[in-house]
CSV table of C-alpha atoms in Angstrom, one decimal:
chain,number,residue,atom,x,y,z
A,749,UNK,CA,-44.1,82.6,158.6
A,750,UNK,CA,-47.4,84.0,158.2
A,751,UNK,CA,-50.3,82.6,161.0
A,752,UNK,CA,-52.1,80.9,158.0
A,753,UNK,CA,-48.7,79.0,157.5
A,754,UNK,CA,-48.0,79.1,161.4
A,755,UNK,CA,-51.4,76.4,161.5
A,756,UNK,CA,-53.9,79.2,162.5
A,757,UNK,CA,-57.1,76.8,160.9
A,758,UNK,CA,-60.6,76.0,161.5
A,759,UNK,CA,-60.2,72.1,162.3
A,760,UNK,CA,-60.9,69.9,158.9
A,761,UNK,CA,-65.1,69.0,159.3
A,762,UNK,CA,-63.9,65.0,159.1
A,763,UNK,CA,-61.9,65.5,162.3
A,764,UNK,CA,-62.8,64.1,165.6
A,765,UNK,CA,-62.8,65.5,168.6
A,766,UNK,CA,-59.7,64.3,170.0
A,767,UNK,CA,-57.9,65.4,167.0
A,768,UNK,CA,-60.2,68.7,166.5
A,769,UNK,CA,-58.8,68.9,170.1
A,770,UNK,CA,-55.0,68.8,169.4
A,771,UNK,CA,-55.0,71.1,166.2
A,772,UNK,CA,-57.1,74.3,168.1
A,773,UNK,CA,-54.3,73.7,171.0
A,774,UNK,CA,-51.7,73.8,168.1
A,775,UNK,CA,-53.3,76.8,166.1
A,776,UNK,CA,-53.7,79.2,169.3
A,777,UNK,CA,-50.2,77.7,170.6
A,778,UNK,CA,-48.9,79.1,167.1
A,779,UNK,CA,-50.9,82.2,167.4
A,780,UNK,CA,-49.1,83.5,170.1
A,781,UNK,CA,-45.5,82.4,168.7
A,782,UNK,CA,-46.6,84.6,165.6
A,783,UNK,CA,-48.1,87.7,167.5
A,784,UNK,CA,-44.7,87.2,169.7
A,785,UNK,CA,-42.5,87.3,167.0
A,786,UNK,CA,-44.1,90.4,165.2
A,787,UNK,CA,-43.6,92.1,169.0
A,788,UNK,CA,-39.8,91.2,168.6
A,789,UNK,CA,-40.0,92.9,165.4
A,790,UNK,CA,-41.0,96.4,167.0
A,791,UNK,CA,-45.1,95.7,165.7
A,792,UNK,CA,-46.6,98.2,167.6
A,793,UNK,CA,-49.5,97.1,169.6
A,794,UNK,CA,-51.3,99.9,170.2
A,795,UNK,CA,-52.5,102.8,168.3
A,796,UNK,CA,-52.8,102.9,164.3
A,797,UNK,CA,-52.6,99.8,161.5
A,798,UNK,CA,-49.2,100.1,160.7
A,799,UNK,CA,-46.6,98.0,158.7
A,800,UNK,CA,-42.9,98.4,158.8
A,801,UNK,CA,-42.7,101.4,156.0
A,802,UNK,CA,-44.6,103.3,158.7
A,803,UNK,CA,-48.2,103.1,156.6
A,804,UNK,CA,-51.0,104.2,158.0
A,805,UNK,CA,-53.6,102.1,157.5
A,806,UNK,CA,-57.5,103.5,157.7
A,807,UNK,CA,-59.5,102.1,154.7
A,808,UNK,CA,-61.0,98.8,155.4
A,809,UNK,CA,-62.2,96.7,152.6
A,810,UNK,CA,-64.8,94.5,153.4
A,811,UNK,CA,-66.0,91.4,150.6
A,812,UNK,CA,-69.6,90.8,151.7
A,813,UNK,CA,-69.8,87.5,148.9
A,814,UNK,CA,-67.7,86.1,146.3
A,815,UNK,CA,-71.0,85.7,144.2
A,816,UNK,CA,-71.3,88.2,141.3
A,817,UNK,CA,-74.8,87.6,138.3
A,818,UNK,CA,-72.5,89.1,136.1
A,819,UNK,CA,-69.7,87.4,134.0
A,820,UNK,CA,-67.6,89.7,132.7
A,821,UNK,CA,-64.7,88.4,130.6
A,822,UNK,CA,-62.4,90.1,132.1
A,823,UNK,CA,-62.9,88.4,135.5
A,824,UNK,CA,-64.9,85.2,135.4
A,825,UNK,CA,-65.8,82.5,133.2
A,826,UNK,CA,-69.1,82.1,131.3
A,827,UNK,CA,-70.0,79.6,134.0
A,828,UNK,CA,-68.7,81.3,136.9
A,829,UNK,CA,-66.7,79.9,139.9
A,830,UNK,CA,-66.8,77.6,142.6
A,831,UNK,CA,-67.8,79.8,145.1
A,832,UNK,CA,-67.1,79.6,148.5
A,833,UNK,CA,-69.2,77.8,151.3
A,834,UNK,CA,-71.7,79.5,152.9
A,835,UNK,CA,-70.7,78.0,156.2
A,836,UNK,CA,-67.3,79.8,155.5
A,837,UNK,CA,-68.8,83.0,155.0
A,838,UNK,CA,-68.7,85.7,157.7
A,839,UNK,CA,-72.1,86.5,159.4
A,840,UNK,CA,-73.4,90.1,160.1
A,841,UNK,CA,-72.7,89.6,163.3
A,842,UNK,CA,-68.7,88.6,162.5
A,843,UNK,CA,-69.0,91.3,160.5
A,844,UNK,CA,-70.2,94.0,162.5
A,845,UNK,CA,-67.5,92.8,165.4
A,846,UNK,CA,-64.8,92.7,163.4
A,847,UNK,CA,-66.1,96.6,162.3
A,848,UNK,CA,-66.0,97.6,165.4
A,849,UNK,CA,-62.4,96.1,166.6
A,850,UNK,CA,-61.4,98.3,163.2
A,851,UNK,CA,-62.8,101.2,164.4
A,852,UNK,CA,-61.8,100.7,168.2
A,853,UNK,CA,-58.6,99.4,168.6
A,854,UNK,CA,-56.9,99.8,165.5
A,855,UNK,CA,-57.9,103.6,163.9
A,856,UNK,CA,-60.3,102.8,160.7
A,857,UNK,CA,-61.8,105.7,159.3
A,858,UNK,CA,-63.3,104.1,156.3
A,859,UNK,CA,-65.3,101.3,155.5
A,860,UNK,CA,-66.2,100.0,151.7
A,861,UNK,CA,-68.3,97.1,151.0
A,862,UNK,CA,-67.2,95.2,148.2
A,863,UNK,CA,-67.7,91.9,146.4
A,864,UNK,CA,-68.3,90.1,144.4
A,865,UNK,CA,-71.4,91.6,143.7
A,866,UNK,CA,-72.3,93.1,147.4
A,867,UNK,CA,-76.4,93.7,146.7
A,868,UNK,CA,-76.4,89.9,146.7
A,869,UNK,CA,-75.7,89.6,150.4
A,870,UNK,CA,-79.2,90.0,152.5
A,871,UNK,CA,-77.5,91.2,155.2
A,872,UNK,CA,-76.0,94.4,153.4
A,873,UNK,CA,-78.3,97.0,155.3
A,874,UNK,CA,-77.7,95.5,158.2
A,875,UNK,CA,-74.1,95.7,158.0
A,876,UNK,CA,-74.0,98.9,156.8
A,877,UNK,CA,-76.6,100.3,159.7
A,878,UNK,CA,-73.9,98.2,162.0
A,879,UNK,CA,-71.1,100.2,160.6
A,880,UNK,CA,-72.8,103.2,161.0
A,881,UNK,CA,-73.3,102.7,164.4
A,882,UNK,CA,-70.2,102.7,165.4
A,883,UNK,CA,-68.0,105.5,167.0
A,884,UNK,CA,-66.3,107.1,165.7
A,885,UNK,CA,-68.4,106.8,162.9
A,886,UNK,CA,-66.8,106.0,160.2
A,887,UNK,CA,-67.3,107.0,156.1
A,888,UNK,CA,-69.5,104.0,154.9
A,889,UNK,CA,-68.9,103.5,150.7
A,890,UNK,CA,-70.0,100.4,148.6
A,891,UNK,CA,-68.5,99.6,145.2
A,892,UNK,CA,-71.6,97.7,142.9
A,893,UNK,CA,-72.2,96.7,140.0
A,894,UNK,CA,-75.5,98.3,139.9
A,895,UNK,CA,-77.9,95.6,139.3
A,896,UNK,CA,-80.4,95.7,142.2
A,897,UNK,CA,-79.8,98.7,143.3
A,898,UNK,CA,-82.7,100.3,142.2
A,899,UNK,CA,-84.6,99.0,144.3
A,900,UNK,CA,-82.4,99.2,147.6
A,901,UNK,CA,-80.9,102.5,147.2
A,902,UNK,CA,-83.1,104.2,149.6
A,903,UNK,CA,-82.7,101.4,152.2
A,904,UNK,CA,-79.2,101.5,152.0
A,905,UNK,CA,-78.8,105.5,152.6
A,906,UNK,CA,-81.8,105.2,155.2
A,907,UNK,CA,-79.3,102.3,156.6
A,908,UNK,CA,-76.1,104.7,156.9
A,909,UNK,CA,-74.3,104.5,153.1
A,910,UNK,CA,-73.0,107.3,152.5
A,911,UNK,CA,-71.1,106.8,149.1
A,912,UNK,CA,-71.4,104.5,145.8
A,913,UNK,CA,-68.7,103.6,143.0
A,914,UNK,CA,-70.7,101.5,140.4
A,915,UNK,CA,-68.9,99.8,137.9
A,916,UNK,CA,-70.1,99.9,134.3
A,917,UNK,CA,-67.1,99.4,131.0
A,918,UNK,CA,-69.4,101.5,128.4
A,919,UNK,CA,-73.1,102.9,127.4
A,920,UNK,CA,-73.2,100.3,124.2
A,921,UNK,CA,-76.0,98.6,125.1
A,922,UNK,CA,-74.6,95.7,122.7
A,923,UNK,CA,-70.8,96.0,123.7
A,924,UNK,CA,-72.0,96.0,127.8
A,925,UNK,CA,-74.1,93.0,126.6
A,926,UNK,CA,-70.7,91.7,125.1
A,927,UNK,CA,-68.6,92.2,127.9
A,928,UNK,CA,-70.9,91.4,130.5
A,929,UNK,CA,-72.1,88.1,129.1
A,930,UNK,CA,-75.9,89.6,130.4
A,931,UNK,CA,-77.9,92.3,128.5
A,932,UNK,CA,-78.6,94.7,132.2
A,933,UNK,CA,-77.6,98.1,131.1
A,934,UNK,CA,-80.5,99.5,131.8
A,935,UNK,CA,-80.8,98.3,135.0
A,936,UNK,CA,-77.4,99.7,135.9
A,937,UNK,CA,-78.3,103.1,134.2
A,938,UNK,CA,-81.6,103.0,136.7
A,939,UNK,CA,-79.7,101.7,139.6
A,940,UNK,CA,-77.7,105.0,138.8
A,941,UNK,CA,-80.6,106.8,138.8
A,942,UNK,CA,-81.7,105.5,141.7
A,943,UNK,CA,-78.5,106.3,144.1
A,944,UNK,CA,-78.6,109.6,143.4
A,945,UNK,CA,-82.2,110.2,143.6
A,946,UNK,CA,-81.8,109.0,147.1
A,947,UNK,CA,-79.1,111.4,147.9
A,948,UNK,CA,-75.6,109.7,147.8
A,949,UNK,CA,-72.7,112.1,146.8
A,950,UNK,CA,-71.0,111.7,145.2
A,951,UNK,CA,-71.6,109.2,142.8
A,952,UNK,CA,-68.6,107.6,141.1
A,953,UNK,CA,-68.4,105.4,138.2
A,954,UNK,CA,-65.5,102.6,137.7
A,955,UNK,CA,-64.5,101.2,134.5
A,956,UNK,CA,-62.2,98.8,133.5
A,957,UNK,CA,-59.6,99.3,130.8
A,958,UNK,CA,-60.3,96.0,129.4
A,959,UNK,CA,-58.7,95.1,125.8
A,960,UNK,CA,-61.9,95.2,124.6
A,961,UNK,CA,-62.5,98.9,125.6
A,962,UNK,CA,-61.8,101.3,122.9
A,963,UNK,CA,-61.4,105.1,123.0
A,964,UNK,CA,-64.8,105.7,121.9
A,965,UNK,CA,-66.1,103.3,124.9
A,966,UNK,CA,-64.6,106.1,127.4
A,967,UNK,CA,-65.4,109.0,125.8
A,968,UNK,CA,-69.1,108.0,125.2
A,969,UNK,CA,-69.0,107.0,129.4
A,970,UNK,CA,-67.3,110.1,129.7
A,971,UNK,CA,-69.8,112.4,128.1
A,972,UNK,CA,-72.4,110.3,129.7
A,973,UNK,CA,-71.3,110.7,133.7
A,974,UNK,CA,-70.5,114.2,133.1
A,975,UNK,CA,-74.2,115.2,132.0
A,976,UNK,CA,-75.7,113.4,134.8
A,977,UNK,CA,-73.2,114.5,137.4
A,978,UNK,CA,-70.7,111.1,138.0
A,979,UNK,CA,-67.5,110.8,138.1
A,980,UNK,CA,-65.9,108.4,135.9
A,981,UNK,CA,-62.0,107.1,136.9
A,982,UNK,CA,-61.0,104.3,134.4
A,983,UNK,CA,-58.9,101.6,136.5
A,984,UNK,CA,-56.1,99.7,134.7
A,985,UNK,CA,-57.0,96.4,134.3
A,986,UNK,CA,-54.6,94.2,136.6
A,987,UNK,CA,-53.7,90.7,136.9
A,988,UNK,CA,-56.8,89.2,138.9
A,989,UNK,CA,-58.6,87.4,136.4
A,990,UNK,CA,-60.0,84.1,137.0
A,991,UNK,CA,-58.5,82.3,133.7
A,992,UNK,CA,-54.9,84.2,134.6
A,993,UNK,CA,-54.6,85.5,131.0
A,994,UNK,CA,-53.6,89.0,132.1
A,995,UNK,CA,-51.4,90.8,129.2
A,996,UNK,CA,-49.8,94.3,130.2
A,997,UNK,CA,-49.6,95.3,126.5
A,998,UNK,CA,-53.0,94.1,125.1
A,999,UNK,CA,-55.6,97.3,124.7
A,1000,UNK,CA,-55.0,100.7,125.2
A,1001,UNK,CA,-53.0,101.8,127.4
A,1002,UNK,CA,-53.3,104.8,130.1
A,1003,UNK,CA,-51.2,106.9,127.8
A,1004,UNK,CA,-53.0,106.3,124.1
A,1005,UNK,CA,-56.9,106.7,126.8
A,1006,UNK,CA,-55.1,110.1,127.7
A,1007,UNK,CA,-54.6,110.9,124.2
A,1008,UNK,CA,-57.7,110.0,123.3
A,1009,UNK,CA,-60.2,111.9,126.0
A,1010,UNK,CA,-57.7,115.0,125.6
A,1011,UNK,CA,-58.5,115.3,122.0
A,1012,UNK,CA,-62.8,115.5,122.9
A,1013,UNK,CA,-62.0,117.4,126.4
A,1014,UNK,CA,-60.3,120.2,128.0
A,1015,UNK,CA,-58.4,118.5,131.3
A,1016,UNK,CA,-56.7,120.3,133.6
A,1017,UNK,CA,-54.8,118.3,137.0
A,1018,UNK,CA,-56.7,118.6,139.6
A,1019,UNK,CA,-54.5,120.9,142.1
A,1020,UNK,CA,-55.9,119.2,145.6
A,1021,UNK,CA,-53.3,117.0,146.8
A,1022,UNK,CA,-53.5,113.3,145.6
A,1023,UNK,CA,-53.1,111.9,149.4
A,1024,UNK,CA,-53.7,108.2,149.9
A,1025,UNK,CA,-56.3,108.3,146.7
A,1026,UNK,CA,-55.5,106.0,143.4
A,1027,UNK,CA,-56.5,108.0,141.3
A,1028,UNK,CA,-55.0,110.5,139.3
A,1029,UNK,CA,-57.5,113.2,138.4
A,1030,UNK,CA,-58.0,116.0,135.8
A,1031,UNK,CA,-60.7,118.3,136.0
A,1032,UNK,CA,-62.9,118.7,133.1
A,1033,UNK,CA,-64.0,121.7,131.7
A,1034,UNK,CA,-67.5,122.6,130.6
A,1035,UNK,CA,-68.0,122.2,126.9
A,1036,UNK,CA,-70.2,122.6,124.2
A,1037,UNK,CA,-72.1,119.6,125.0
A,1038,UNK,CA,-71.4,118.9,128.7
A,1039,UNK,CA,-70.9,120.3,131.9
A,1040,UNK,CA,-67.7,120.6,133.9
A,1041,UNK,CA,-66.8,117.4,135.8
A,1042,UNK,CA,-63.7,115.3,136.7
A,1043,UNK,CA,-62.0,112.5,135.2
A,1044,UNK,CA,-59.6,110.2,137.1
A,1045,UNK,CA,-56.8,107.2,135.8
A,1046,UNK,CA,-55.8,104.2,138.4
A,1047,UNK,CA,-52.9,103.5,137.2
A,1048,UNK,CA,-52.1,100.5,138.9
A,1049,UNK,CA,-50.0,99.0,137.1
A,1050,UNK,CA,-47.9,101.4,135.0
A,1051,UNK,CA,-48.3,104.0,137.7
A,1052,UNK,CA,-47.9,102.0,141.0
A,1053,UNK,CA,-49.0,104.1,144.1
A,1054,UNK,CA,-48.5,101.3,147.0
A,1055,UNK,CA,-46.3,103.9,148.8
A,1056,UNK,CA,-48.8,105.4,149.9
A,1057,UNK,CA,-51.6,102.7,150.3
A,1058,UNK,CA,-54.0,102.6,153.7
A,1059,UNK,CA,-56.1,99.7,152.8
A,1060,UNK,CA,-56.6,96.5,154.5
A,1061,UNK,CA,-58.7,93.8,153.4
A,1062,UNK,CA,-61.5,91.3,154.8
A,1063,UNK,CA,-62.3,88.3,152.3
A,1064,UNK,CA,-65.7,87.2,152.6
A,1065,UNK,CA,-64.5,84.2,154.8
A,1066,UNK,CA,-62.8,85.9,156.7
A,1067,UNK,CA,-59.4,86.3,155.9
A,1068,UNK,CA,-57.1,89.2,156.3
A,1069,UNK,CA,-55.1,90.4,152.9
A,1070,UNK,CA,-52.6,93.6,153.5
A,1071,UNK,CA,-52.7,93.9,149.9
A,1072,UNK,CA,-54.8,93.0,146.9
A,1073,UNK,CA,-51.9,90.9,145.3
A,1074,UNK,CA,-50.8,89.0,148.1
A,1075,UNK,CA,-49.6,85.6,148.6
A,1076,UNK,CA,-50.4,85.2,152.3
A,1077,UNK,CA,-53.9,85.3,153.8
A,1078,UNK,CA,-54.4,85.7,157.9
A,1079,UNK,CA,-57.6,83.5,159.2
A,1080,UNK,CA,-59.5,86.0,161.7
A,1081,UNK,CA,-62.4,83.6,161.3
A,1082,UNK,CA,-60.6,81.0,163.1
A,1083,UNK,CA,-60.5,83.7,165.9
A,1084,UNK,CA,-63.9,84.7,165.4
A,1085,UNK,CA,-65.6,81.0,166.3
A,1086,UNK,CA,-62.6,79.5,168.7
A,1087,UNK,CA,-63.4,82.2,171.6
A,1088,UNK,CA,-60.9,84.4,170.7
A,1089,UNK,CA,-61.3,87.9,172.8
A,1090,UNK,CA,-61.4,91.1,170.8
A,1091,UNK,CA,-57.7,91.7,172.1
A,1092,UNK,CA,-56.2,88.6,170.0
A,1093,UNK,CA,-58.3,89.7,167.2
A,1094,UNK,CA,-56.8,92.7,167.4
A,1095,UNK,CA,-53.5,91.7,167.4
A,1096,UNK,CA,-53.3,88.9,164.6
A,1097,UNK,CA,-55.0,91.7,162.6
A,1098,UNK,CA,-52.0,94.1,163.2
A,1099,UNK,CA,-49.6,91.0,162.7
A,1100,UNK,CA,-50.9,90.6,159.2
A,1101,UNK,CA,-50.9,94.5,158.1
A,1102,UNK,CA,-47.1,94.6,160.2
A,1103,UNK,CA,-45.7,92.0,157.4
A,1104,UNK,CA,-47.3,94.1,154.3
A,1105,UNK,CA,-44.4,94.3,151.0
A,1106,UNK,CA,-43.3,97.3,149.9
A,1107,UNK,CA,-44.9,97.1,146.6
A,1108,UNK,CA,-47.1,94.5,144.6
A,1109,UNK,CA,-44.2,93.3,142.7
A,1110,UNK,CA,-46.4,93.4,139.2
A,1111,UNK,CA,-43.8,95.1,137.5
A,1112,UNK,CA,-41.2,92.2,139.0
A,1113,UNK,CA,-39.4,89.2,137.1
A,1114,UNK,CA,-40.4,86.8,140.2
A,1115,UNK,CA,-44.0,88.4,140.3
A,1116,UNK,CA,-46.7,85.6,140.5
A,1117,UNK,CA,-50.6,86.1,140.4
A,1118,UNK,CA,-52.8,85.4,143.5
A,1119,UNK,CA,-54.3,82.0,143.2
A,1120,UNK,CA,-57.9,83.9,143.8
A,1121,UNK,CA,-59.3,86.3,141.6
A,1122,UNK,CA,-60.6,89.5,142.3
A,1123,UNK,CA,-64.3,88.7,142.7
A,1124,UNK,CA,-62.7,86.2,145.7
A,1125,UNK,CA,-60.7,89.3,147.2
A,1126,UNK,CA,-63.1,92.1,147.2
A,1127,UNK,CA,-62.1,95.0,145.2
């Protein structure tokens, strides 16, 4: 029984006090048979964010908004989503104590901001000057879709970021147009631009192996990050779209993209061990056009790397996912506005990463999508 099962809620609104009264006595009653019960299982509760394959877990994932102003096919629908309550949301406050209980109590080294689209959130620099206030200090990354950013880039390195990954599918102007449902590339391109103008290093570039992407799409972003200095890893596309019409075969897959950059680019594996990374990478050698580089494959699906996974994940609203495709969520929000003391933070957190599968079970007969999309996870 997860604590989201085990009743761990924010009373219903409607409720009134007497019964608002009786469910928080339940829920924290609850709490403490499910933090009791992970004890019994040997969950350590001290020291690192560990699960019971002995992961180490350090990256911490923060969704600052399920909001995104782009619609790309592959996640969303023309007309978007319901998206969650603002009440719901974390504030920067939640935020920056739930940061620092990460850093604290249970060993996180990293912190990424993710979405949705994170420049959306107001609070971002804050957050981000909160994270890097904390000590240890941790490595402070955001992962964008570049709209915006132009604009903030300075802010947010003055604030503490030290990294970027933008997303961006292709340089087409009329295919980004297509895939995007929003004609911006140019303000991605400048929001580029921008972030390393201001001094982030290094600057990497995500795209999406969607069925629409061809071999040219790549190599042109290819060519394109390695002449301004990015570093482009193609992810493949998983099954955390909105509509839930995921199809493993449909577009190319990471063998025929392989094929297809190898026969425009010299690659050579990169010979610095892979670690806890998810991508594979090749290094790039300088051409006749182009500079050396790198060039990097998440192979999520074909090439599963969960044995090795150190990621744990906020939602916007607060919720606790040990992985990106799970079926459980853990409600630290609850915690956040009932009283809760940093040490029963602590410890549901490390009860949710304790009960984290050895796999995502995408390649699995049984395997069954999450009921939220990726822009609702964070990626």
């Amino acid at each position: 029984m997860t604590l989201r099962q085990a009743g761990l809620r924010t009373p219903p609104p409607h409720a009134d006090a007497a019964d608002a009264d009786h469910q928080e006595a339940a829920r924290k009653a609850a709490f403490h048979q499910a933090v009791e019960r992970a004890v019994a299982a040997q969950m350590p509760t001290t020291g690192p964010l560990v699960d019971t394959f002995g992961r180490v877990h350090t990256d911490l994932r923060i969704s600052l908004t399920d909001r995104c102003n782009l619609r790309c096919t592959y996640c969303m629908p023309a007309e978007g989503l319901d998206w969650i309550p603002s009440r719901h949301l974390l504030s920067a406050d939640e935020l920056i104590r739930l940061m620092r209980i990460g850093v604290d109590r249970l060993g996180i080294t990293d912190i990424r901001f993710t979405g949705g689209e994170p420049l959306l959130a107001r609070h971002l620099e804050g957050v981000v000057a909160g994270a890097a206030a904390l000590r240890p200090r941790p490595e402070i990354a955001l992962t964008t879709n570049g709209l915006g950013l132009a604009r903030r880039a300075g802010a947010l390195v003055a604030a503490g970021l030290d990294r970027i990954n933008v997303s961006l599918d292709t340089v087409d102007r009329v295919h980004f147009a297509e895939l995007t449902r929003r004609d911006r590339l140019p303000d991605v391109l400048a929001g580029l631009d921008a972030a390393a103008q201001a001094g982030m290093r290094p600057i990497k570039v995500n795209a999406v192996l969607d069925p629409k992407i061809t071999g040219d799409d790549i190599i042109n972003l290819l060519r394109y990050c390695l002449l301004h200095g990015y570093h482009l890893r193609v992810i493949e596309m998983m099954p955390l779209d909105a509509d839930h019409n995921w199809n493993r075969d449909a577009g190319l897959s990471v063998e025929e993209l392989l094929e297809a950059v190898q026969a425009r680019f010299t690659l050579r594996p990169d010979p610095k061990p892979r670690g806890s990374a998810p991508a594979e990478v090749w290094l790039v050698d300088e051409g006749p056009e182009t500079p050396a580089g790198t060039f990097g494959i998440i192979a999520s699906v074909s090439r599963p790397f969960c044995g090795d996974c150190d990621r744990t994940r906020l939602t916007a609203d607060g919720q606790i996912r040990n992985c990106l495709f799970a079926a459980e969520e853990y409600d630290l929000r609850a915690l956040l506005r009932d009283g809760s003391d940093d040490a029963a933070i602590e410890q549901a957190w490390r009860a949710a990463m304790w009960t984290k599968k050895a796999g995502h079970g995408i390649n699995d007969p049984d395997f069954i999508q999450p009921d939220r999309p990726m822009s609702a996870i964070g990626g």
